[in-house]
mmCIF file of C-alpha atoms and ligand atoms in Angstrom:
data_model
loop_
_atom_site.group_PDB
_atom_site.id
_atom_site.type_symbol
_atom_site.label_atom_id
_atom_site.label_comp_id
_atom_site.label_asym_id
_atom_site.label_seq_id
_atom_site.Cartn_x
_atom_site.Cartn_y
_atom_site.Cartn_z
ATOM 1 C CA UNK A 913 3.599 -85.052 65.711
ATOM 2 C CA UNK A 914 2.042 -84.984 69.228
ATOM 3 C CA UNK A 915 4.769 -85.533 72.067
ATOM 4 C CA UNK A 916 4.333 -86.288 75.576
ATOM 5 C CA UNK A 917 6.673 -84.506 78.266
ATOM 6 C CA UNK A 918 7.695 -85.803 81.363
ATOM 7 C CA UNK A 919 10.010 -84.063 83.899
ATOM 8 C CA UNK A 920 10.948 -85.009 87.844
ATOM 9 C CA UNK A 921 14.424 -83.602 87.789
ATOM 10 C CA UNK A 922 13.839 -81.357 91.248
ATOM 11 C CA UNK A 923 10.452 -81.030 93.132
ATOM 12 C CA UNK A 924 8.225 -80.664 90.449
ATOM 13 C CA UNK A 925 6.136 -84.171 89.087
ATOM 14 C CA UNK A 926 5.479 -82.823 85.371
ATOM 15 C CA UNK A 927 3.242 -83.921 82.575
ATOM 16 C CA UNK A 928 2.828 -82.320 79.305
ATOM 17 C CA UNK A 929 1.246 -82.989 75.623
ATOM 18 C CA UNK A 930 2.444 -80.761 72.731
ATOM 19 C CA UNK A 931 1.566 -80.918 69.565
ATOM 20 C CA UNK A 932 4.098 -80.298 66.723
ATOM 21 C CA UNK A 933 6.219 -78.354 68.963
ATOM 22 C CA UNK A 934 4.203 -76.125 69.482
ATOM 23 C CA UNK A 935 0.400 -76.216 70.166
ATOM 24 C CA UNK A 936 0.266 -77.170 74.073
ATOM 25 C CA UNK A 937 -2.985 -79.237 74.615
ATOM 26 C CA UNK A 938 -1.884 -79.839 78.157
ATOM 27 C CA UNK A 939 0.405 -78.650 80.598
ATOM 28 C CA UNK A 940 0.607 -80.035 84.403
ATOM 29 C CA UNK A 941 2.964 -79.509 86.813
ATOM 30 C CA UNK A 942 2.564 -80.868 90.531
ATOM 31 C CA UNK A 943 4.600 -78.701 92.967
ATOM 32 C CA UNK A 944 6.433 -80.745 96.237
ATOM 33 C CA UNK A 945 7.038 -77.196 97.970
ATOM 34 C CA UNK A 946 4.905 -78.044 100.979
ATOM 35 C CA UNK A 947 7.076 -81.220 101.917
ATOM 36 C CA UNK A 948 10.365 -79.135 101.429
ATOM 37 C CA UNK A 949 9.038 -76.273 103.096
ATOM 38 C CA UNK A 950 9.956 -77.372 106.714
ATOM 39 C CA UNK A 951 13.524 -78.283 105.894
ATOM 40 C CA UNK A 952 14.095 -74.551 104.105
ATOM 41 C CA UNK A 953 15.305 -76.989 101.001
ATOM 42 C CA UNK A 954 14.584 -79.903 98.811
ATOM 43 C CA UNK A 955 15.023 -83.347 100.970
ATOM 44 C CA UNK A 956 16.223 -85.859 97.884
ATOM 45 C CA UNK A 957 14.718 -88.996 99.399
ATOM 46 C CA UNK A 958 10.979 -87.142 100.007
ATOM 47 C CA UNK A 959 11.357 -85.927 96.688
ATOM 48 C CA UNK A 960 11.492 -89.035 94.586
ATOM 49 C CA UNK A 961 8.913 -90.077 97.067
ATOM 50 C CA UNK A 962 6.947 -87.485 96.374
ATOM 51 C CA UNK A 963 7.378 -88.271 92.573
ATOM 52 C CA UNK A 964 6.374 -91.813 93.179
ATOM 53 C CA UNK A 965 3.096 -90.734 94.344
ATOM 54 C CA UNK A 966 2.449 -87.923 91.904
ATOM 55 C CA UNK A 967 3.741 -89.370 88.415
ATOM 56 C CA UNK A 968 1.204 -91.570 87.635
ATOM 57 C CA UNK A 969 -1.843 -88.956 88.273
ATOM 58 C CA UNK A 970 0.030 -86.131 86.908
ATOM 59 C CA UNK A 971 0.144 -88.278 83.740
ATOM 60 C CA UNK A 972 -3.525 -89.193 83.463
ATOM 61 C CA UNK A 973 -4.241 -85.456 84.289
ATOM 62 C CA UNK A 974 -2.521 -84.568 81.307
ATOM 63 C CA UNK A 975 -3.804 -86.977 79.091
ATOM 64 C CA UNK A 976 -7.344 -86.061 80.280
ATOM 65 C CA UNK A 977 -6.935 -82.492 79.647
ATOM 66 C CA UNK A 978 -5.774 -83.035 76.129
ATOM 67 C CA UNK A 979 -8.591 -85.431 75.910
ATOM 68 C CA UNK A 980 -6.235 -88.027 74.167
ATOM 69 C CA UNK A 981 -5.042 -91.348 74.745
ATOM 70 C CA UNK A 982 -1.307 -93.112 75.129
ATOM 71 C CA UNK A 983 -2.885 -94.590 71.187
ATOM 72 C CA UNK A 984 -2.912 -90.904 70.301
ATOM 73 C CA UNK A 985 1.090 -90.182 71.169
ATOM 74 C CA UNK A 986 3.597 -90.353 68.777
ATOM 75 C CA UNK A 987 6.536 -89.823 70.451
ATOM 76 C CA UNK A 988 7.746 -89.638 74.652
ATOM 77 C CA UNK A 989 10.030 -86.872 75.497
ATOM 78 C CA UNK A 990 11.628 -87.258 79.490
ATOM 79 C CA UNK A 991 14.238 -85.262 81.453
ATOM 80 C CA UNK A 992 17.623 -87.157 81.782
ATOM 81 C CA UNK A 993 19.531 -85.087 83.973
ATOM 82 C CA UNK A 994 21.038 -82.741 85.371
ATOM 83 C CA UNK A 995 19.050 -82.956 88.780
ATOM 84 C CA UNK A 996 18.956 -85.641 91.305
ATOM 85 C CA UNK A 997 19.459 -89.032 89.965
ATOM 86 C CA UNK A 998 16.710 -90.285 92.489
ATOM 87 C CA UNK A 999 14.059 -87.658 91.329
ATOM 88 C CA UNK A 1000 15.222 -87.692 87.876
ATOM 89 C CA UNK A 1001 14.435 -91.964 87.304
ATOM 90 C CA UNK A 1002 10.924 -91.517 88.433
ATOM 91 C CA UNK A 1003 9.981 -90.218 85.350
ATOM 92 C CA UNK A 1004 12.651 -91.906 83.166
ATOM 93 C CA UNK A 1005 11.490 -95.182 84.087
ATOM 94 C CA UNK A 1006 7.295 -94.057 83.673
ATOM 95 C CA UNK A 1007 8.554 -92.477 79.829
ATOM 96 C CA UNK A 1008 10.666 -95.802 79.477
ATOM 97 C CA UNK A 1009 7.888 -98.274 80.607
ATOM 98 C CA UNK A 1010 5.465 -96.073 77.858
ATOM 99 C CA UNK A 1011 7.719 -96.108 75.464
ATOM 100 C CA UNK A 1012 8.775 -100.112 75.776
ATOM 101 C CA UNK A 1013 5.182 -101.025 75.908
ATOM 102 C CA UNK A 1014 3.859 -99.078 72.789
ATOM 103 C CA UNK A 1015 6.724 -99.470 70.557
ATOM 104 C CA UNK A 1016 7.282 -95.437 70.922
ATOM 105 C CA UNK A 1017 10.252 -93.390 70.077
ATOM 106 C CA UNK A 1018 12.006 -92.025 73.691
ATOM 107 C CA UNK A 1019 13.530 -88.967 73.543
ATOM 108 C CA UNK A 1020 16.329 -88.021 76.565
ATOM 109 C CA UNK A 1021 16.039 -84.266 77.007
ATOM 110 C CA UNK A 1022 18.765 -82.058 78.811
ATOM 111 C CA UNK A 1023 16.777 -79.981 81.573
ATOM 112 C CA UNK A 1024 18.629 -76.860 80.058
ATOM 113 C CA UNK A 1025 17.873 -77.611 76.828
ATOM 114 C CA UNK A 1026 14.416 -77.614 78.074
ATOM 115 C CA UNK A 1027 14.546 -74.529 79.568
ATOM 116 C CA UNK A 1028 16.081 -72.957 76.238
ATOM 117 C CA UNK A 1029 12.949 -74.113 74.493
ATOM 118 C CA UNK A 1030 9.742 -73.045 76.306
ATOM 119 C CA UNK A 1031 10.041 -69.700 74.598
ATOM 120 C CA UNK A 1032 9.269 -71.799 71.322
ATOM 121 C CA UNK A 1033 5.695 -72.142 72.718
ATOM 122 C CA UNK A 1034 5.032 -68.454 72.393
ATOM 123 C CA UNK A 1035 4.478 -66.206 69.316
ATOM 124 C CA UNK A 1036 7.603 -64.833 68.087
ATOM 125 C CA UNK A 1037 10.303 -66.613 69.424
ATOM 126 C CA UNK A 1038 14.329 -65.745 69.448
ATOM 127 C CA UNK A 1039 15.680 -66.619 65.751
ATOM 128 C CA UNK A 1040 19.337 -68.670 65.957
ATOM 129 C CA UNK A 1041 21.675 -67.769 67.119
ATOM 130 C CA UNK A 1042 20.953 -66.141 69.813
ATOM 131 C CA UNK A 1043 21.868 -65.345 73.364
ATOM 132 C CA UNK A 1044 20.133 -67.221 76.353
ATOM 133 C CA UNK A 1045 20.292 -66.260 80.110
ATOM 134 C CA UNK A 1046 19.268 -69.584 81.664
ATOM 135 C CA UNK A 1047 18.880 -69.003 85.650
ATOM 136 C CA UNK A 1048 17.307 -71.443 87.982
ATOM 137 C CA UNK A 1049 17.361 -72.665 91.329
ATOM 138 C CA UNK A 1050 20.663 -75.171 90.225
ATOM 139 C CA UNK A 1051 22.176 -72.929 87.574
ATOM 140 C CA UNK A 1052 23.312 -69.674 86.208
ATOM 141 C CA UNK A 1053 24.930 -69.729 83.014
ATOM 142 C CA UNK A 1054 24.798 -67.112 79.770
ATOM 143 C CA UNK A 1055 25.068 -69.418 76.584
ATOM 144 C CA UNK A 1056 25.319 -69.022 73.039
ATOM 145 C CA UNK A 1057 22.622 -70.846 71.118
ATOM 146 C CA UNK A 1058 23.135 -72.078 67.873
ATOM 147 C CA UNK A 1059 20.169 -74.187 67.154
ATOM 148 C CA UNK A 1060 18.229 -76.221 69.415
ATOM 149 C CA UNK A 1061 20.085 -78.078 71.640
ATOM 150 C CA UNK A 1062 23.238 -77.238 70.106
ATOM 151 C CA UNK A 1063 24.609 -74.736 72.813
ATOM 152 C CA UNK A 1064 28.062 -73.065 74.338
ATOM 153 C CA UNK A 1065 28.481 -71.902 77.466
ATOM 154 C CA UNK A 1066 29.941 -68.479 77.739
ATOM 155 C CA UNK A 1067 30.256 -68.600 81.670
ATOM 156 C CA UNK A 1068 27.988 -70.007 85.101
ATOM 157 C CA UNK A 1069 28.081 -69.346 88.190
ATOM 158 C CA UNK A 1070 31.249 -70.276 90.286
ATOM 159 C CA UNK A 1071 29.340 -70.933 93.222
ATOM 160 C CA UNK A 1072 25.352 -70.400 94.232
ATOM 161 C CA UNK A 1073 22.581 -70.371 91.256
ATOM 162 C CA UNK A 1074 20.786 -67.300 91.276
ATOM 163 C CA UNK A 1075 17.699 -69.168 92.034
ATOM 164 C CA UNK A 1076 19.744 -70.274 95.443
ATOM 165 C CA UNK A 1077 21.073 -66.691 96.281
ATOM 166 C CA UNK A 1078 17.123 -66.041 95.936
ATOM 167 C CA UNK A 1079 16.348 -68.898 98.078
ATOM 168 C CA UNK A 1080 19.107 -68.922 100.545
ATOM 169 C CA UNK A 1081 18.326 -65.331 100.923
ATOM 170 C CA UNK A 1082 14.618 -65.549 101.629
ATOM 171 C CA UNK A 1083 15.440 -68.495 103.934
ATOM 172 C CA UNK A 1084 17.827 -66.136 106.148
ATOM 173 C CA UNK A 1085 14.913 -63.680 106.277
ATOM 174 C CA UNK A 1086 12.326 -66.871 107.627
ATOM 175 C CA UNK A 1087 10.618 -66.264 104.456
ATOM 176 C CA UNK A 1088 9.897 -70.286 103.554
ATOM 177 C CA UNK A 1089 10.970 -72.078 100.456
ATOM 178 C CA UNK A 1090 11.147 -71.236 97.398
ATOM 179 C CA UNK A 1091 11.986 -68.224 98.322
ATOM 180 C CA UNK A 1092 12.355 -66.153 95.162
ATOM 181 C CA UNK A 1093 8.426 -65.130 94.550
ATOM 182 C CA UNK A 1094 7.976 -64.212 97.998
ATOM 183 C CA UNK A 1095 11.308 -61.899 98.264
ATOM 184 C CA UNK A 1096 9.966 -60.791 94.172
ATOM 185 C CA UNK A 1097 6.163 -59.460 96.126
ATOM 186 C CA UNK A 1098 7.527 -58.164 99.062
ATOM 187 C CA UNK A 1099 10.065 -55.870 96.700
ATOM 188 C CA UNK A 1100 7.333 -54.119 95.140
ATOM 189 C CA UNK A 1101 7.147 -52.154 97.926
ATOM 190 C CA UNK A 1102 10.696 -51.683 99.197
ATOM 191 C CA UNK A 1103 13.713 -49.235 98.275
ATOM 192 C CA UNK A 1104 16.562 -50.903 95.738
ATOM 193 C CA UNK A 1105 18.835 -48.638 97.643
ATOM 194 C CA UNK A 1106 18.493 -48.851 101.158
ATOM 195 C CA UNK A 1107 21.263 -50.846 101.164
ATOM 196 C CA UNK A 1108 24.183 -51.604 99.478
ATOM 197 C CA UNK A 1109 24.746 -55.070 98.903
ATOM 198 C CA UNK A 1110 27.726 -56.234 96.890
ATOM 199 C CA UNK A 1111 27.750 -56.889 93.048
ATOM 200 C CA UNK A 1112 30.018 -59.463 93.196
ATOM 201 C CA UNK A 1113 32.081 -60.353 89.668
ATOM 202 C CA UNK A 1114 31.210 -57.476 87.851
ATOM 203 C CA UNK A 1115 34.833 -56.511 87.064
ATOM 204 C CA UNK A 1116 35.811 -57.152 83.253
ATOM 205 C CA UNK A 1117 38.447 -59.978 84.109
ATOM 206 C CA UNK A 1118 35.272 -62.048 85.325
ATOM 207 C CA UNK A 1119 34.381 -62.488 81.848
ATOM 208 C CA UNK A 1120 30.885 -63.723 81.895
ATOM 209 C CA UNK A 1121 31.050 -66.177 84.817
ATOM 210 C CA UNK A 1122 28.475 -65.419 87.979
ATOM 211 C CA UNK A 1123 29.053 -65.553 91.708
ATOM 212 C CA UNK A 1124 26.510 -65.318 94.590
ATOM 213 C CA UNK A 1125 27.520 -66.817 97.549
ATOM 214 C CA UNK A 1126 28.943 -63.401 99.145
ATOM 215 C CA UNK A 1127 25.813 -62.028 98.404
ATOM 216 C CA UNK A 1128 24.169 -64.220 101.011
ATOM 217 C CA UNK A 1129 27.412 -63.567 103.651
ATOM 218 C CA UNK A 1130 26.373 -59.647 103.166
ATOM 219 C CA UNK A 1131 22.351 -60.339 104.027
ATOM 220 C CA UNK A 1132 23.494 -62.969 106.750
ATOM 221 C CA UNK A 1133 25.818 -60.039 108.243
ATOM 222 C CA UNK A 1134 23.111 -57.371 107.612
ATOM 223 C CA UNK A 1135 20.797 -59.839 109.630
ATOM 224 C CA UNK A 1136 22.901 -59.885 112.538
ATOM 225 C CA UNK A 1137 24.083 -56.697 112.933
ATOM 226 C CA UNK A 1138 20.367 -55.267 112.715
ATOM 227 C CA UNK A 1139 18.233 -58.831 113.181
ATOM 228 C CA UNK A 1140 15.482 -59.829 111.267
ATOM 229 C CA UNK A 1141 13.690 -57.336 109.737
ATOM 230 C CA UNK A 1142 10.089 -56.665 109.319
ATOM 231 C CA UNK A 1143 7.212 -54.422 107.575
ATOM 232 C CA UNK A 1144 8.834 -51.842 105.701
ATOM 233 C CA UNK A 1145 12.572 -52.579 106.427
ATOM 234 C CA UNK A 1146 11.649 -56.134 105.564
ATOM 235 C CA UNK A 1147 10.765 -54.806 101.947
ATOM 236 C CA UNK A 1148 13.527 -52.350 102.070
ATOM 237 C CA UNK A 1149 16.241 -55.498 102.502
ATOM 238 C CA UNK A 1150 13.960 -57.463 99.739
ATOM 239 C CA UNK A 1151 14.197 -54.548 97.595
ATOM 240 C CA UNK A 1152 18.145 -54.010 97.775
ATOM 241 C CA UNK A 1153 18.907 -57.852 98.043
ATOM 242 C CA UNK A 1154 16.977 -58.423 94.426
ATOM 243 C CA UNK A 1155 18.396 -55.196 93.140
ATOM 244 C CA UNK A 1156 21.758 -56.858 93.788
ATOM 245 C CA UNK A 1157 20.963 -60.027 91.981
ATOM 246 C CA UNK A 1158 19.150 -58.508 89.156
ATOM 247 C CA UNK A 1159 22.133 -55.516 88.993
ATOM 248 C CA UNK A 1160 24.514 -58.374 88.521
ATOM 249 C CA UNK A 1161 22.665 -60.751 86.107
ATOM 250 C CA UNK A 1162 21.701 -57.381 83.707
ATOM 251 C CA UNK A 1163 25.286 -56.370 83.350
ATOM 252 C CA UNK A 1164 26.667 -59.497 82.458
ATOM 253 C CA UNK A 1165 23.968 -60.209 79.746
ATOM 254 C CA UNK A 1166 24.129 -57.183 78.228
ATOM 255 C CA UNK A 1167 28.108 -57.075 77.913
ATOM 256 C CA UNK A 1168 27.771 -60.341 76.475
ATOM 257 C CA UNK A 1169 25.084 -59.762 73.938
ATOM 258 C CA UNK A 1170 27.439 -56.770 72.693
ATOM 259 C CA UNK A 1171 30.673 -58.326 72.975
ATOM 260 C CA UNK A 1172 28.822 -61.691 70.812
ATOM 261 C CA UNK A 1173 26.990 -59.269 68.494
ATOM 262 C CA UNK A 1174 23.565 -60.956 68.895
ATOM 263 C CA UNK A 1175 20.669 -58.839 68.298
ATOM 264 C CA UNK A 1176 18.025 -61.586 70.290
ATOM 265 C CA UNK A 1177 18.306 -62.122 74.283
ATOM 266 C CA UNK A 1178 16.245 -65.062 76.102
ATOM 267 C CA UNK A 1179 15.555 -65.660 79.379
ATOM 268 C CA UNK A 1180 14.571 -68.615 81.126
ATOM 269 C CA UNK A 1181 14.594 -70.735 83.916
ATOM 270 C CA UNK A 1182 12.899 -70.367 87.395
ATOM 271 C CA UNK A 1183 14.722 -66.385 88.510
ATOM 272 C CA UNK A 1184 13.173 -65.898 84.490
ATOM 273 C CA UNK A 1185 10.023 -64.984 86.399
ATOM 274 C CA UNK A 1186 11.112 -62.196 88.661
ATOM 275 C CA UNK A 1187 9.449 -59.372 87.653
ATOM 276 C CA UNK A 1188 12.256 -56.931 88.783
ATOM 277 C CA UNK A 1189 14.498 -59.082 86.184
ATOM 278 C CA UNK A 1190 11.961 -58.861 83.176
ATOM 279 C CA UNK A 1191 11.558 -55.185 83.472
ATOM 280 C CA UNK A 1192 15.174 -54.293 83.957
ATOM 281 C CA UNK A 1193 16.401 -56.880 80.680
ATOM 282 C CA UNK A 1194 13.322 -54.729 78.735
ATOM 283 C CA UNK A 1195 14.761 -51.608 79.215
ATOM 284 C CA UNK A 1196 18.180 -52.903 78.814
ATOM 285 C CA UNK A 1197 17.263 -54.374 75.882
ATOM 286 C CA UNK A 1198 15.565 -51.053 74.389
ATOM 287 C CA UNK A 1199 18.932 -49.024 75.084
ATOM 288 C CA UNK A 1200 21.447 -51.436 73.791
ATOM 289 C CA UNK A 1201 19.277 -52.973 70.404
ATOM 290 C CA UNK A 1202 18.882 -56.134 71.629
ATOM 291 C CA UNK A 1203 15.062 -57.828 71.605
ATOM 292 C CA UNK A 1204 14.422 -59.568 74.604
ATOM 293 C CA UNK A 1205 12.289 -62.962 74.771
ATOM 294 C CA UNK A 1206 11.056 -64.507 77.759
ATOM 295 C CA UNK A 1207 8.527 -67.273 78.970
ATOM 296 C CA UNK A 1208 5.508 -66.362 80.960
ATOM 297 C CA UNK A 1209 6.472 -67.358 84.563
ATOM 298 C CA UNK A 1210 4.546 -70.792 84.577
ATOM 299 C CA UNK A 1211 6.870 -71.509 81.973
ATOM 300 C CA UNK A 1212 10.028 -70.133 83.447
ATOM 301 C CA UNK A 1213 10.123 -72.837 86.347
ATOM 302 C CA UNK A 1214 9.987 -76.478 86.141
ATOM 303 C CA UNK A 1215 7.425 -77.640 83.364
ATOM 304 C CA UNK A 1216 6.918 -80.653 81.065
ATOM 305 C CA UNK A 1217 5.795 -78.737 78.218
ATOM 306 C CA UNK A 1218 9.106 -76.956 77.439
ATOM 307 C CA UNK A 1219 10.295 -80.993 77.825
ATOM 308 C CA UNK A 1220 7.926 -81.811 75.148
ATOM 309 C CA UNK A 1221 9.317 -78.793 72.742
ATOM 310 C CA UNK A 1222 12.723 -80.233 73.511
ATOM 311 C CA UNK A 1223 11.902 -83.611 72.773
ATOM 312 C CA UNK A 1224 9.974 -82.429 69.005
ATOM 313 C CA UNK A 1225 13.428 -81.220 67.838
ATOM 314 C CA UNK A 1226 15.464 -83.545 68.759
ATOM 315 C CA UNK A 1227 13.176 -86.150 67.312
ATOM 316 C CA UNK A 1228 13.008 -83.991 63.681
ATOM 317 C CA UNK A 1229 16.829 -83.948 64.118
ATOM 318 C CA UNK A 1230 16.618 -88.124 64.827
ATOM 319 C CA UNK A 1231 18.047 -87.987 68.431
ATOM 320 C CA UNK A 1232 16.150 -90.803 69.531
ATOM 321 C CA UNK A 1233 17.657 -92.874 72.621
ATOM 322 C CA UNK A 1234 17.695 -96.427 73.652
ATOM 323 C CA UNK A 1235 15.679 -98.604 76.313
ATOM 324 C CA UNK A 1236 19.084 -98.313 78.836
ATOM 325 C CA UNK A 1237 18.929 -94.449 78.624
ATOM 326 C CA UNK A 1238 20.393 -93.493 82.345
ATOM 327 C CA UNK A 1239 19.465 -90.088 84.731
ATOM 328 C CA UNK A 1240 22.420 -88.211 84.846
ATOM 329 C CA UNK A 1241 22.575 -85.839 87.867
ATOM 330 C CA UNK A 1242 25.546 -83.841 86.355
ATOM 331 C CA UNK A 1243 25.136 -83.094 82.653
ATOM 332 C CA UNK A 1244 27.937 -79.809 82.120
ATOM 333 C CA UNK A 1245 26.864 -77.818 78.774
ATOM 334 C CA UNK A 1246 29.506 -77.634 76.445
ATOM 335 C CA UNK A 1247 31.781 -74.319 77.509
ATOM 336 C CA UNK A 1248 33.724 -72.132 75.414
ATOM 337 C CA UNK A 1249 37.122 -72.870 75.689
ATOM 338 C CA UNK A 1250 37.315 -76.187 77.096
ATOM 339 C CA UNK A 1251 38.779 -78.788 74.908
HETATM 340 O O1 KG4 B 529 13.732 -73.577 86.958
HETATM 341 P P1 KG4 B 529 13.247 -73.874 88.320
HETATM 342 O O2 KG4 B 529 11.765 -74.091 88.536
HETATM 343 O O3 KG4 B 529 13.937 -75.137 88.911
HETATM 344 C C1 KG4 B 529 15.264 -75.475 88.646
HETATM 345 O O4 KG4 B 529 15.530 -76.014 87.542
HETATM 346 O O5 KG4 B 529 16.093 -75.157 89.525
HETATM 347 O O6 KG4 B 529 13.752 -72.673 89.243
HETATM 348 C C2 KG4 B 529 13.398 -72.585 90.594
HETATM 349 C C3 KG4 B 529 14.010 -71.325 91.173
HETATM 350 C C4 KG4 B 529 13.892 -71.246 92.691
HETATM 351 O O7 KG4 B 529 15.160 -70.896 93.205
HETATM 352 C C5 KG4 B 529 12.880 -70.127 92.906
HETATM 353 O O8 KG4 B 529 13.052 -69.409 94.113
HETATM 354 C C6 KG4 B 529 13.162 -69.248 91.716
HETATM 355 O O9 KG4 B 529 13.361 -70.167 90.651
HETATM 356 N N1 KG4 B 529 12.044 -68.344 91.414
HETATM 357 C C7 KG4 B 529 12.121 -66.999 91.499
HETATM 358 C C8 KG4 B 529 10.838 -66.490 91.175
HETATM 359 N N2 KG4 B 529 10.034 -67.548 90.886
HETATM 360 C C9 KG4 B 529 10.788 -68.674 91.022
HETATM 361 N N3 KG4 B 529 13.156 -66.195 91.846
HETATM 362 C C10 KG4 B 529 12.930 -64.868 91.865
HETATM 363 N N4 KG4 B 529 11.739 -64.309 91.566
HETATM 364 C C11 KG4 B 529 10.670 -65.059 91.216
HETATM 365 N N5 KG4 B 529 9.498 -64.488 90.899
HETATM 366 ZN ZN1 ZN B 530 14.562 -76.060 85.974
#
């Protein structure tokens, strides 16, 4: 079964083919940061421009890598929200047109839900259930998952995504966007504690929701009080700002892999690739029991190819959608506790 992913949800134009869930004979991902760079953020409108522009060669790149044809897909797998509705029908309405024209099954995936399966690319992936740490630039959430794409949320982020305290953060500190690999590099060399930032919601009560947005009041205050900084103290407030972040997400996962009694931890999603985050869920991992699974970083952000994964098991499960599928931007995962 050889599945073609598509995915424009944000500012990446996406284009994967994956065999059998799998085998990933192609994997292309065309990054907008340049055009968002000047406004510090993603600009919706240049965006799904951007997506116009891109979809169509990102496709044929794919196809050429694979060295298949449309005659050799069997099934079209395509982002349907959350994200912006703008970005998101650029490549719904590219996977519908395919899909209309050769009499193809379409396959709506939950960007999440994609996110939760690019670790079923790699060897030795998390067995169900397990626990998933999903943290992008539009969401923080620890979930319990059951199977594929059958998922409860355990608790988000009342506020900023960790991926936006990263961003925010780096943008306070003229550092471009996205910020988070560039604040991630310039850590290496800075001190975790040369300042104490707050670890907001780490209290018990807070159960396993997430807040960042006082994290970025603290570096805005830090900024004016002692300005920009630069060289080492530029690394130092890198350093303590991701230690925060990092601190924060660690705690939570582990008391929630205890408190849910599941021995298998991924991580995914764009923050996924900080390396501060990998290494610290490793060792937590090694102390508590717990085995820890997670992407390497071209998978963690925005692909097609954890799309296509989605997609495969949805299809084997006979979630197939309609010609009138619609882009969603808002698409809440089911949550614990809600009716
Ligand atoms: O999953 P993703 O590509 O897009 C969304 O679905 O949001 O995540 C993008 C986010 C951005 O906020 C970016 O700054 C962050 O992931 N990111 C990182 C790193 N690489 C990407 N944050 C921290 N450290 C990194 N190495
Ligand atoms: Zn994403």
């Amino acid at each position: 079964m050889r599945v073609l992913g598509l995915e424009s949800s944000c500012d990446e134009t996406a284009a994967a083919i994956v065999d059998d869930g799998r085998l990933v004979r192609a994997d292309v991902v065309a990054s907008q940061h340049e055009v968002h760079a000047a406004y510090g953020g993603v600009v919706p409108e240049l965006a799904s421009r951007a997506h116009v522009v891109n979809v169509v060669p990102v496709l044929r790149t794919a196809l050429a890598r694979a060295d298949v044809s449309l005659d050799d897909v069997d099934a079209i797998a395509v982002t349907r929200g959350p994200g912006l509705v703008g970005a998101l029908l650029v490549a719904l309405q590219a996977a519908k047109a395919i899909a209309w024209a050769r009499g193809l099954p379409l396959i709506g995936v939950h960007h999440l839900v994609g996110h939760l399966s690019a670790i079923y690319l790699e060897d030795d992936p998390p067995p169900m259930p397990h626990l998933a740490l999903i943290v992008s630039g539009g969401h923080t959430s620890l979930v319990r998952v059951d199977d594929h794409g059958v998922v409860l949320e355990l608790g988000a982020t009342r506020d900023d995504a960790a991926g936006e305290a990263f961003d925010k953060g780096a943008k306070l500190l003229g550092l471009g966007y996205p910020g988070g690999r560039v604040v991630d590099e310039l850590a290496r060399d800075g001190d975790p504690r040369a300042i104490a930032f707050p670890r907001p919601m780490v209290a018990r009560d807070t159960r396993d929701d997430f807040s960042f947005s006082g994290l970025k009041t603290a570096l805005l205050h830090h900024v004016r009080a002692h300005g920009v900084p630069e060289g080492a103290a530029l690394a130092d407030v890198c350093a303590s700002y991701q230690a925060a972040i990092v601190e924060v997400l660690v705690r939570k996962t582990r008391r929630a892999a205890r408190r849910e009694a599941l021995g298998h931890v991924q991580v995914c999603g764009g923050v996924a690739a900080n390396s501060a985050l990998r290494a610290a869920l490793r060792a937590a991992g090694d102390e508590d029991g717990f085995r820890v699974h997670i992407p390497p970083p071209a998978r963690c952000t925005d692909n097609a190819a954890m799309i296509a994964a989605a997609g495969y098991q949805l299809l084997r499960r006979g979630a197939v959608d309609t010609i009138d599928l619609e882009a969603t931007a808002s698409l809440p995962l089911p949550r614990r506790g809600a009716a």
